[in-house]
Each structure stands twice: as structure tokens, then as C-alpha cells.
Amino acid sequence: MKPIATTDRIVRNIRTAEFRQFVTDGQVVVGQSFLQLDDTFADASGFHIYRMEPGTASQPHEHTCHEQFLLLDGDLTDNDGHSYTAGDFVMLKEGTQHSSSTKSGCTLAVFIRTVEKNI
């Protein structure tokens, strides 16, 4: 086997990398940030890390494809009252609509092929 070229390997540490503010409809969403891990996708799609600060909620949105996430730390509750805890892997199917909130803050590893549609 030949060694992996430095141009063929991307390493980002979620504890030390710089996160960017989450922006939707041209507006910064206070308390939400992301670390884009795969730049072949649009911002906040593909494989990325998403953070929500304590006491924040995501904007209501509809999934334009399946969304998959792993809750790495913290708490997360959907608008229908379903709560997730660290270690939960979740898949929400295309067409689902929701918003999520967190009391203590949370970090998620997310994969979504296409950008969500705000509702």
C-alpha cells in the first residue's frame, strides 16, 4: 500500500477547530454554530458537527432528505416532546418537520445530503 497523500487526508478536531455561526435566510442564528467536515457539500449539510448553546432552539424546518445525527453530549428535545440523550443515534425521514431545543446545550454529529427548508 502506498501512503495517503497529505492532500487526501483532512483532520479536524471538534474540540479545537473553529466553528462558524449558523446562518439561515441570511440571518445569523444566535447560539448555534457548526463545523463543516466535508466541503464538497453546502454549509451545514453533508457531514458536520452542530452545536447549540444552553437554552436555544432550532428554527422550525422541513427535511428535504433523511437527516441522521448522533447526540455527542448534552440534551435535545423535539417540539413534540420527544427527548434525546447523549449516545442516541436518530434518523428523521425526508419530509419530517420539527424544531429542537436544549436546556444544557448539546453537540451533534450530523449527516444530511441537502439543506433543510425553513417553515
Coordinates of C-alpha atoms in Angstrom, one line a residue:
M1 CA 0.0 0.0 0.0
K2 CA 1.2 3.5 -0.7
P3 CA 1.0 6.2 2.0
I4 CA -2.0 8.6 2.0
A5 CA -1.1 12.0 0.4
T6 CA -1.5 15.0 2.7
T7 CA -3.9 16.5 0.2
D8 CA -6.1 13.3 0.5
R9 CA -6.5 13.5 4.3
I10 CA -8.5 16.1 6.2
V11 CA -8.3 16.0 10.0
R12 CA -10.4 18.4 12.2
N13 CA -10.6 18.1 15.9
I14 CA -14.0 19.2 17.2
R15 CA -12.5 20.4 20.5
T16 CA -10.0 22.8 18.9
A17 CA -11.3 23.6 15.4
E18 CA -13.0 26.9 14.7
F19 CA -16.8 26.7 14.4
R20 CA -18.8 29.1 12.2
Q21 CA -22.0 30.8 13.1
F22 CA -25.1 29.1 11.7
V23 CA -26.8 31.3 9.2
T24 CA -30.3 30.8 7.7
D25 CA -32.1 33.0 5.3
G26 CA -29.2 35.4 5.5
Q27 CA -29.5 35.8 9.3
V28 CA -27.1 34.6 12.0
V29 CA -28.9 32.2 14.4
V30 CA -27.7 33.2 17.9
G31 CA -26.4 30.3 19.9
Q32 CA -25.9 27.9 17.0
S33 CA -22.7 27.0 15.2
F34 CA -21.3 24.3 13.0
L35 CA -18.0 22.8 11.9
Q36 CA -18.1 21.8 8.2
L37 CA -16.3 18.4 7.9
D38 CA -16.9 17.8 4.2
D39 CA -16.5 20.9 2.0
T40 CA -18.0 19.1 -1.1
F41 CA -21.4 19.8 0.5
A42 CA -23.1 23.2 1.1
D43 CA -22.6 24.7 4.5
A44 CA -24.3 22.8 7.3
S45 CA -25.0 19.8 5.1
G46 CA -23.1 16.7 4.4
F47 CA -21.2 15.5 7.5
H48 CA -20.8 18.3 10.0
I49 CA -20.8 19.0 13.8
Y50 CA -23.6 21.2 15.1
R51 CA -23.6 23.0 18.4
M52 CA -26.5 24.6 20.3
E53 CA -25.8 26.7 23.3
P54 CA -27.9 26.2 26.5
G55 CA -31.4 27.5 26.3
T56 CA -31.5 27.7 22.5
A57 CA -33.9 26.2 19.9
S58 CA -33.5 25.5 16.2
Q59 CA -35.8 27.2 13.7
P60 CA -38.8 25.2 12.5
H61 CA -37.7 23.3 9.4
E62 CA -38.6 20.5 7.0
H63 CA -36.1 17.9 5.9
T64 CA -35.5 17.7 2.2
C65 CA -33.9 14.3 2.7
H66 CA -33.3 11.9 5.6
E67 CA -31.4 13.6 8.4
Q68 CA -29.1 11.4 10.6
F69 CA -27.5 12.6 13.8
L70 CA -25.6 11.3 16.8
L71 CA -26.1 13.3 20.0
L72 CA -22.5 13.5 21.3
D73 CA -23.3 15.4 24.5
G74 CA -26.0 17.4 26.2
D75 CA -29.7 17.2 25.9
L76 CA -32.1 17.7 23.0
T77 CA -35.9 17.8 22.8
D78 CA -38.1 18.0 19.7
N79 CA -41.2 20.2 19.5
D80 CA -43.4 17.1 20.0
G81 CA -41.8 16.5 23.4
H82 CA -39.5 13.5 22.4
S83 CA -36.2 13.8 24.3
Y84 CA -32.8 12.5 23.2
T85 CA -29.7 11.9 25.4
A86 CA -26.0 11.6 24.7
G87 CA -25.3 8.5 22.7
D88 CA -28.7 8.5 20.8
F89 CA -28.5 8.0 17.1
V90 CA -31.5 9.5 15.3
M91 CA -32.8 9.4 11.7
L92 CA -35.6 11.7 10.7
K93 CA -37.1 10.9 7.4
E94 CA -37.4 13.2 4.4
G95 CA -40.5 15.4 4.8
T96 CA -40.5 15.5 8.6
Q97 CA -41.0 18.9 10.2
H98 CA -39.7 19.9 13.6
S99 CA -37.7 22.2 15.7
S100 CA -35.4 21.1 18.6
S101 CA -34.4 22.8 21.9
T102 CA -31.8 22.2 24.5
K103 CA -31.7 23.1 28.2
S104 CA -28.0 22.5 28.9
G105 CA -26.6 22.8 25.3
C106 CA -25.6 20.0 23.0
T107 CA -23.2 18.8 20.3
L108 CA -24.4 16.6 17.4
A109 CA -22.6 14.8 14.6
V110 CA -24.9 15.3 11.6
F111 CA -25.2 13.9 8.1
I112 CA -27.8 15.5 5.8
R113 CA -27.4 15.5 2.0
T114 CA -29.3 18.7 1.3
V115 CA -30.0 21.9 3.2
E116 CA -33.2 22.0 5.2
K117 CA -36.2 24.2 4.2
N118 CA -37.4 26.7 6.8
I119 CA -41.1 26.7 7.6

